[in-house]
Amino acid sequence: MGARAFLDAQRVRFHDNRQLLGSVAALFGGNITSSLLGALGGLLVARFVGPDVTGSYRVFTIPLMYMTFLHLGTFDGLWRQIPFYMGRNQPERVQALASAAGAWNLLVSALVTLGFLVCALRALVRGDMVSLVGWVSQMLCCWGVYYGGYLSATYRTIHQFVTLAKVQLVQAVVNFALVFIVPLLGFFGLCIRAAVPAVLGVGLFHHSRPLKIRHHFDWKALGEVVKVGLPFSFWGSLYTSIWTATESALMLSLGGLTGLGLFAVAAVMRDGMNVLPMSVYQVLTPRVVEAYAREGSVRSANARSLLVTAGLTGVMAVIVLICSGLLDLLVPVAIPKYAGGIPLMKVCLWFAVIQAAALPFNTLFATGRSWLYGRGVIVGLIVFPLGAYFLAPVVGGMLAVAYGSLMGRAARTLVAYGEIAVLTHREAA
């Protein structure tokens, strides 16, 4: 019986691992295709318009990046609570939490739309068509940020990740197709190219949503989601949208619209390089949370990430080295207007290595103790400006911002590893 039980356990583990690999492959396949289309589309746009036009559009995206926090952590709360309650076999709690979170994000989407509408009407009164179209595009994009973000947070199981990847692929195809209106419309084409896929994605996410429930305000359920998610969202927003918005604001201040445009292309490359690490993290996190919910063991939950992290980090480092060499050859030929941004692009590529090394952070997320997650962000936020300040006289302002940001993320990663080591040691004691 002991041998049979062992074999059964091994079969179950093999089946689970095969499902995990299949899900990662499907998600990565969709995401890498989306990334390639995005990169190719970005290169074509860069050939059609100069960095000053790209920078002009990017200015309108900064306010929305700073306002991402208005979801109040409902995304993070659902990311943690859905697999947690699934691990405890409590589907009714999943539906209650998702219903309340959906109602909140619908309300926020409407309110932010109203705010951008006021900005658009003021531009209309002034006869400023550029600002009018820029703000209207953000009115549409905000639905993708809030309601679309909520819907994507409800895709938490293995099979749902495949659906998620399909929707993102459709968005990427449409986004690529809209590249060809940019030579004709310039700035207005960039606005359309951002807004249309965002609205389409919301429609597809809603149609294929895994939880077909009515949205209504259950303040107790919403309070639980916010209580769990807001602390993580606070740190997560600092580390993602607010961090990125600050990068853009500094690039605009130091390099003007042209500098911001150069950074926009470098950021596109950075996002493309992050596709594989983000795909693995997205699939791995709910499994780690479920394991922690069942076993309550940090060591057990963390064991699911470490081996994958080591291999993926090494692979990403090799890819970055190869791509860095190719930039010198390809950028002057493919997008000569952006050749001045090659050093910036090379720095941005290394963010993918840090992203790969960050996979074990899902263990901190699984514990539900946001302060363990946040201390590393605080250290990173201190290292970021200090690094930029001391490097500015050596490498120049814009490049110093990129290096400082990379150093800040690396510092945050090291602190998080220290937190995991302390938790594991306490558990063993």
Coordinates of C-alpha atoms in Angstrom, one line a residue:
M1 CA 0.0 0.0 0.0
G2 CA 2.9 2.3 0.8
A3 CA 4.5 1.8 -2.6
R4 CA 1.1 2.3 -4.3
A5 CA 0.4 5.5 -2.4
F6 CA 3.9 6.8 -3.4
L7 CA 3.3 6.0 -7.1
D8 CA -0.2 7.6 -7.0
A9 CA 1.3 10.7 -5.4
Q10 CA 4.0 10.8 -8.1
R11 CA 1.4 10.5 -10.8
V12 CA -0.6 13.3 -9.3
R13 CA 2.5 15.5 -9.0
F14 CA 3.4 14.7 -12.6
H15 CA -0.1 15.5 -13.8
D16 CA 0.0 18.8 -11.9
N17 CA 3.4 19.7 -13.3
R18 CA 2.3 18.9 -16.8
Q19 CA -0.8 21.1 -16.3
L20 CA 1.5 23.9 -15.0
L21 CA 3.9 23.6 -17.9
G22 CA 1.0 23.5 -20.4
S23 CA -0.5 26.6 -18.9
V24 CA 2.8 28.4 -18.8
A25 CA 3.4 27.4 -22.4
A26 CA 0.0 28.6 -23.5
L27 CA 0.3 31.9 -21.6
F28 CA 3.8 32.4 -22.8
G29 CA 3.0 31.5 -26.4
G30 CA 0.1 34.0 -26.4
N31 CA 2.2 36.6 -24.6
I32 CA 5.3 36.2 -26.7
T33 CA 3.2 36.5 -29.9
S34 CA 1.6 39.6 -28.4
S35 CA 5.0 40.9 -27.4
L36 CA 6.5 40.3 -30.9
L37 CA 3.5 42.0 -32.5
G38 CA 3.9 44.9 -30.0
A39 CA 7.6 45.2 -30.7
L40 CA 7.2 45.1 -34.4
G41 CA 4.3 47.6 -34.2
G42 CA 6.5 49.8 -32.0
L43 CA 9.3 49.7 -34.5
L44 CA 6.9 50.7 -37.3
V45 CA 5.5 53.5 -35.3
A46 CA 9.0 54.7 -34.5
R47 CA 9.7 54.8 -38.2
F48 CA 6.6 56.8 -38.9
V49 CA 6.8 59.4 -36.1
G50 CA 9.6 61.0 -34.2
P51 CA 10.3 60.9 -30.5
D52 CA 8.7 64.3 -30.0
V53 CA 5.3 63.0 -31.2
T54 CA 5.6 59.9 -29.1
G55 CA 6.5 62.0 -26.1
S56 CA 3.5 64.3 -26.7
Y57 CA 1.2 61.3 -26.5
R58 CA 3.0 59.9 -23.5
V59 CA 2.3 63.1 -21.5
F60 CA -1.4 62.3 -21.4
T61 CA -0.8 58.8 -20.0
I62 CA 1.1 60.0 -16.9
P63 CA -2.0 61.1 -14.8
L64 CA -3.7 57.7 -15.3
M65 CA -0.6 55.9 -14.2
Y66 CA -0.6 58.0 -11.0
M67 CA -4.3 57.2 -10.4
T68 CA -4.1 53.5 -10.8
F69 CA -4.2 53.1 -7.0
L70 CA -8.0 54.0 -7.0
H71 CA -8.9 50.4 -7.4
L72 CA -7.9 50.3 -3.7
G73 CA -6.2 47.0 -3.8
T74 CA -9.2 45.0 -5.1
F75 CA -7.0 43.4 -7.8
D76 CA -4.4 42.3 -5.3
G77 CA -7.1 41.2 -2.9
L78 CA -8.7 39.0 -5.5
W79 CA -5.4 37.6 -6.7
R80 CA -4.8 36.4 -3.1
Q81 CA -8.3 35.5 -1.9
I82 CA -9.6 33.7 -4.9
P83 CA -7.0 30.9 -4.9
F84 CA -6.9 31.0 -1.1
Y85 CA -10.6 30.3 -0.8
M86 CA -10.4 27.8 -3.6
G87 CA -7.7 26.0 -1.7
R88 CA -10.2 25.9 1.3
N89 CA -13.1 24.8 -1.0
Q90 CA -15.3 27.9 -0.3
P91 CA -16.6 29.1 -3.7
E92 CA -19.4 31.2 -2.2
R93 CA -16.8 33.5 -0.6
V94 CA -15.1 33.8 -4.0
Q95 CA -18.3 35.0 -5.6
A96 CA -19.2 37.4 -2.8
L97 CA -15.7 39.1 -2.9
A98 CA -15.7 39.3 -6.7
S99 CA -19.1 40.8 -6.9
A100 CA -18.2 43.6 -4.5
A101 CA -14.9 44.3 -6.1
G102 CA -16.5 44.4 -9.5
A103 CA -19.1 47.0 -8.3
W104 CA -16.3 49.2 -6.9
N105 CA -14.2 49.1 -10.1
L106 CA -17.2 50.0 -12.3
L107 CA -17.8 53.0 -10.1
V108 CA -14.2 54.1 -10.2
S109 CA -14.1 53.7 -14.0
A110 CA -17.1 56.0 -14.3
L111 CA -15.7 58.6 -12.0
V112 CA -12.3 58.7 -13.7
T113 CA -14.0 58.9 -17.0
L114 CA -15.9 61.9 -15.8
G115 CA -12.7 63.6 -14.7
F116 CA -11.1 63.1 -18.1
L117 CA -14.3 64.3 -19.7
V118 CA -14.0 67.6 -17.9
C119 CA -10.4 68.0 -19.1
A120 CA -11.6 67.2 -22.7
L121 CA -14.4 69.7 -22.6
R122 CA -11.9 72.4 -21.4
A123 CA -9.7 71.6 -24.3
L124 CA -12.7 71.8 -26.7
V125 CA -13.6 75.3 -25.4
R126 CA -10.0 76.4 -26.0
G127 CA -10.0 74.8 -29.5
D128 CA -7.1 72.5 -28.6
M129 CA -7.9 69.4 -30.6
V130 CA -4.6 67.7 -29.6
S131 CA -5.5 67.8 -25.9
L132 CA -9.2 67.0 -26.6
V133 CA -8.3 63.7 -28.4
G134 CA -5.6 63.0 -25.9
W135 CA -8.0 63.2 -22.9
V136 CA -10.7 61.3 -24.8
S137 CA -8.3 58.4 -25.4
Q138 CA -7.6 58.3 -21.6
M139 CA -11.3 58.2 -20.9
L140 CA -11.5 55.0 -22.8
C141 CA -8.2 53.6 -21.6
C142 CA -9.2 54.0 -17.9
W143 CA -11.9 51.3 -18.4
G144 CA -9.1 48.9 -19.4
V145 CA -7.1 49.9 -16.3
Y146 CA -9.9 49.5 -13.7
Y147 CA -12.7 47.3 -14.9
G148 CA -10.4 45.4 -17.3
G149 CA -7.9 45.0 -14.5
Y150 CA -10.7 43.7 -12.2
L151 CA -11.9 41.1 -14.8
S152 CA -8.4 39.8 -15.5
A153 CA -7.8 39.4 -11.7
T154 CA -10.7 36.8 -11.7
Y155 CA -8.8 34.6 -14.1
R156 CA -7.0 32.5 -11.6
T157 CA -7.1 28.8 -12.6
I158 CA -5.0 26.9 -15.0
H159 CA -7.5 26.8 -17.8
Q160 CA -8.5 30.4 -17.3
F161 CA -5.0 31.5 -18.0
V162 CA -5.3 30.1 -21.5
T163 CA -8.4 32.2 -22.1
L164 CA -6.6 35.2 -20.7
A165 CA -3.8 34.8 -23.1
K166 CA -6.2 34.5 -26.1
V167 CA -7.9 37.8 -25.2
Q168 CA -4.5 39.5 -24.9
L169 CA -3.5 38.1 -28.2
V170 CA -6.6 39.5 -29.9
Q171 CA -5.8 42.9 -28.4
A172 CA -2.2 42.7 -29.7
V173 CA -3.4 41.8 -33.2
V174 CA -5.8 44.8 -33.3
N175 CA -3.1 47.0 -31.8
F176 CA -0.7 46.0 -34.6
A177 CA -3.3 46.5 -37.3
L178 CA -3.8 50.1 -36.1
V179 CA -0.1 50.8 -36.6
F180 CA -0.9 51.6 -40.2
I181 CA -3.1 54.6 -39.4
V182 CA -0.3 56.3 -37.5
P183 CA 1.5 57.6 -40.7
L184 CA -1.8 59.3 -41.7
L185 CA -3.0 60.6 -38.4
G186 CA 0.2 61.0 -36.3
F187 CA -0.6 61.9 -32.7
F188 CA -4.3 61.1 -33.3
G189 CA -3.3 57.7 -34.6
L190 CA -1.4 57.0 -31.4
C191 CA -4.5 57.8 -29.3
I192 CA -6.7 55.5 -31.4
R193 CA -4.1 52.8 -31.2
A194 CA -4.1 52.9 -27.4
A195 CA -7.9 53.3 -26.8
V196 CA -9.4 50.8 -29.2
P197 CA -7.6 47.7 -28.0
A198 CA -8.3 48.7 -24.4
V199 CA -12.1 48.9 -25.0
L200 CA -12.0 45.7 -27.0
G201 CA -10.1 43.9 -24.2
V202 CA -12.7 44.9 -21.6
G203 CA -15.5 43.6 -23.9
L204 CA -13.8 40.2 -24.4
F205 CA -12.8 39.9 -20.8
H206 CA -16.4 40.6 -19.8
H207 CA -17.8 38.1 -22.3
S208 CA -15.4 35.3 -21.2
R209 CA -15.4 36.2 -17.5
P210 CA -15.1 33.0 -15.3
L211 CA -17.4 34.4 -12.6
K212 CA -20.7 35.4 -14.3
I213 CA -22.1 37.2 -11.3
R214 CA -24.1 40.4 -10.6
H215 CA -22.0 43.2 -9.2
H216 CA -23.4 44.8 -6.1
F217 CA -22.0 46.7 -3.1
D218 CA -21.5 44.3 -0.2
W219 CA -19.5 46.5 2.1
K220 CA -18.4 43.7 4.3
A221 CA -17.1 41.6 1.4
L222 CA -15.5 44.7 -0.2
G223 CA -13.9 45.5 3.1
E224 CA -12.3 42.1 3.2
V225 CA -10.9 42.4 -0.3
V226 CA -9.6 45.9 0.5
K227 CA -8.2 44.9 3.9
V228 CA -6.1 42.1 2.2
G229 CA -5.4 43.9 -1.0
L230 CA -4.9 47.5 -0.2
P231 CA -1.6 47.1 1.7
F232 CA -0.2 45.0 -1.1
S233 CA -1.7 47.4 -3.7
F234 CA 0.0 50.4 -1.9
W235 CA 3.4 48.8 -2.2
G236 CA 2.6 47.3 -5.6
S237 CA 1.4 50.7 -7.0
L238 CA 4.6 52.3 -5.7
Y239 CA 6.6 49.7 -7.4
T240 CA 4.7 49.6 -10.7
S241 CA 2.5 52.4 -11.9
I242 CA 3.8 55.2 -9.7
W243 CA 7.4 54.1 -10.2
T244 CA 6.9 54.1 -13.9
A245 CA 5.0 57.4 -13.9
T246 CA 7.9 58.9 -12.0
E247 CA 10.4 57.6 -14.5
S248 CA 8.4 59.2 -17.3
A249 CA 8.1 62.5 -15.4
L250 CA 11.8 62.6 -14.8
M251 CA 12.6 61.8 -18.4
L252 CA 10.2 64.6 -19.5
S253 CA 11.9 67.0 -17.1
L254 CA 15.4 66.1 -18.2
G255 CA 15.0 65.4 -21.9
G256 CA 11.8 67.1 -22.9
L257 CA 9.3 65.5 -25.3
T258 CA 12.1 64.0 -27.3
G259 CA 13.7 62.4 -24.3
L260 CA 10.3 61.1 -23.1
G261 CA 9.8 59.6 -26.6
L262 CA 13.1 57.8 -26.5
F263 CA 12.3 56.4 -23.1
A264 CA 8.8 55.3 -24.4
V265 CA 10.5 53.0 -27.0
A266 CA 13.0 51.7 -24.4
A267 CA 10.1 51.0 -22.1
V268 CA 8.3 49.0 -24.9
M269 CA 11.4 46.9 -25.2
R270 CA 11.6 46.4 -21.4
D271 CA 8.0 45.3 -21.4
G272 CA 8.6 42.8 -24.2
M273 CA 11.6 41.3 -22.3
N274 CA 9.4 40.9 -19.2
V275 CA 6.9 38.7 -21.0
L276 CA 8.4 35.3 -20.0
P277 CA 9.1 36.2 -16.3
M278 CA 5.6 37.7 -16.0
S279 CA 3.9 34.7 -17.6
V280 CA 5.7 32.3 -15.2
Y281 CA 4.9 34.5 -12.2
Q282 CA 1.2 34.8 -13.2
V283 CA 0.7 31.1 -13.4
L284 CA 2.8 30.2 -10.4
T285 CA 1.3 32.6 -7.9
P286 CA -2.1 31.0 -7.4
R287 CA -0.5 27.6 -7.0
V288 CA 1.8 29.0 -4.3
V289 CA -1.1 30.7 -2.5
E290 CA -3.2 27.5 -2.7
A291 CA -0.3 25.5 -1.3
Y292 CA 0.1 27.9 1.6
A293 CA -3.6 27.9 2.3
R294 CA -3.6 24.1 2.6
E295 CA -0.3 23.5 4.4
G296 CA 0.5 26.8 6.1
S297 CA 4.2 26.3 5.3
V298 CA 6.4 29.1 3.9
R299 CA 9.2 26.5 3.1
S300 CA 6.8 24.4 1.1
A301 CA 5.3 27.3 -0.8
N302 CA 8.7 28.7 -1.6
A303 CA 10.1 25.4 -2.8
R304 CA 7.7 25.7 -5.8
S305 CA 9.5 28.8 -7.0
L306 CA 13.3 28.5 -6.3
L307 CA 14.4 26.1 -9.0
V308 CA 12.3 27.8 -11.7
T309 CA 13.8 31.2 -10.6
A310 CA 17.4 30.0 -10.9
G311 CA 16.9 28.6 -14.4
L312 CA 14.8 31.5 -15.6
T313 CA 17.2 34.2 -14.3
G314 CA 20.1 32.6 -16.1
V315 CA 18.2 32.3 -19.4
M316 CA 17.1 35.9 -19.2
A317 CA 20.6 37.1 -18.6
V318 CA 21.9 35.3 -21.7
I319 CA 19.0 36.7 -23.8
V320 CA 19.7 40.2 -22.6
L321 CA 23.4 40.0 -23.5
I322 CA 22.5 38.8 -27.0
C323 CA 19.8 41.5 -27.5
S324 CA 22.2 44.2 -26.3
G325 CA 24.6 43.4 -29.0
L326 CA 21.8 43.3 -31.6
L327 CA 20.6 46.8 -30.7
D328 CA 23.8 48.4 -32.0
L329 CA 23.2 46.8 -35.4
L330 CA 19.4 47.0 -35.8
V331 CA 18.3 50.3 -34.2
P332 CA 20.2 52.6 -36.6
V333 CA 18.8 50.7 -39.5
A334 CA 15.2 50.0 -38.3
I335 CA 14.4 53.1 -36.3
P336 CA 17.2 55.7 -37.0
K337 CA 15.3 58.5 -35.3
Y338 CA 15.7 56.6 -32.0
A339 CA 19.4 55.7 -32.3
G340 CA 20.2 58.2 -29.6
G341 CA 18.2 56.1 -27.2
I342 CA 20.3 52.9 -27.6
P343 CA 22.1 53.3 -24.3
L344 CA 18.8 53.8 -22.6
M345 CA 17.4 50.7 -24.3
K346 CA 20.3 48.5 -23.1
V347 CA 19.8 49.5 -19.5
C348 CA 16.0 48.8 -19.8
L349 CA 16.7 45.2 -21.1
W350 CA 18.2 44.2 -17.7
F351 CA 15.0 44.9 -15.9
A352 CA 13.8 41.4 -17.2
V353 CA 16.6 39.7 -15.3
I354 CA 15.4 41.4 -12.0
Q355 CA 11.8 40.4 -12.9
A356 CA 12.9 36.8 -13.3
A357 CA 14.8 36.9 -10.0
A358 CA 11.6 38.2 -8.3
L359 CA 9.5 35.0 -8.8
P360 CA 9.8 33.9 -5.1
F361 CA 8.0 37.1 -4.0
N362 CA 4.7 35.2 -4.4
T363 CA 5.7 33.5 -1.2
L364 CA 5.5 36.8 0.7
F365 CA 2.2 37.5 -1.1
A366 CA 0.8 34.1 0.0
T367 CA 1.4 34.9 3.7
G368 CA -0.9 37.9 3.5
R369 CA 1.6 40.1 5.4
S370 CA 2.1 43.1 3.2
W371 CA 4.7 44.7 5.4
L372 CA 7.1 41.9 4.5
Y373 CA 6.5 42.8 0.9
G374 CA 6.7 46.6 1.5
R375 CA 10.0 46.9 3.2
G376 CA 11.8 46.0 0.1
V377 CA 9.9 48.6 -1.9
I378 CA 10.9 51.3 0.6
V379 CA 14.5 50.4 0.2
G380 CA 14.1 50.4 -3.6
L381 CA 12.5 53.8 -3.5
I382 CA 15.4 55.1 -1.5
V383 CA 18.1 53.5 -3.7
F384 CA 16.4 54.7 -7.0
P385 CA 16.8 58.5 -6.5
L386 CA 20.1 58.2 -4.7
G387 CA 21.5 56.1 -7.5
A388 CA 20.2 58.5 -10.1
Y389 CA 21.6 61.5 -8.2
F390 CA 25.1 60.1 -7.9
L391 CA 25.3 58.8 -11.4
A392 CA 23.9 61.9 -13.2
P393 CA 27.3 63.7 -13.3
V394 CA 28.9 60.5 -14.7
V395 CA 26.4 59.2 -17.4
G396 CA 24.0 62.1 -17.8
G397 CA 20.5 62.7 -16.4
M398 CA 18.3 60.4 -18.4
L399 CA 20.6 57.5 -18.3
A400 CA 21.1 58.0 -14.6
V401 CA 17.4 57.7 -14.1
A402 CA 17.3 54.4 -15.9
Y403 CA 20.3 53.1 -13.9
G404 CA 18.9 54.4 -10.7
S405 CA 15.6 52.7 -11.3
L406 CA 17.4 49.4 -12.1
M407 CA 19.4 49.7 -8.9
G408 CA 16.3 50.4 -6.9
R409 CA 14.6 47.2 -8.2
A410 CA 17.6 45.1 -7.6
A411 CA 17.8 46.4 -4.0
R412 CA 14.1 45.7 -3.5
T413 CA 14.7 42.1 -4.7
L414 CA 17.6 41.5 -2.3
V415 CA 15.6 42.8 0.7
A416 CA 12.7 40.5 -0.2
Y417 CA 15.0 37.5 -0.3
G418 CA 16.2 38.4 3.2
E419 CA 12.5 38.4 4.3
I420 CA 11.9 35.0 2.9
A421 CA 15.1 33.6 4.5
V422 CA 14.0 35.0 7.9
L423 CA 10.5 33.4 7.5
T424 CA 12.0 30.1 6.5
H425 CA 14.4 30.1 9.5
R426 CA 11.6 30.9 12.0
E427 CA 9.5 28.1 10.6
A428 CA 12.3 25.6 11.0
A429 CA 13.2 26.8 14.5

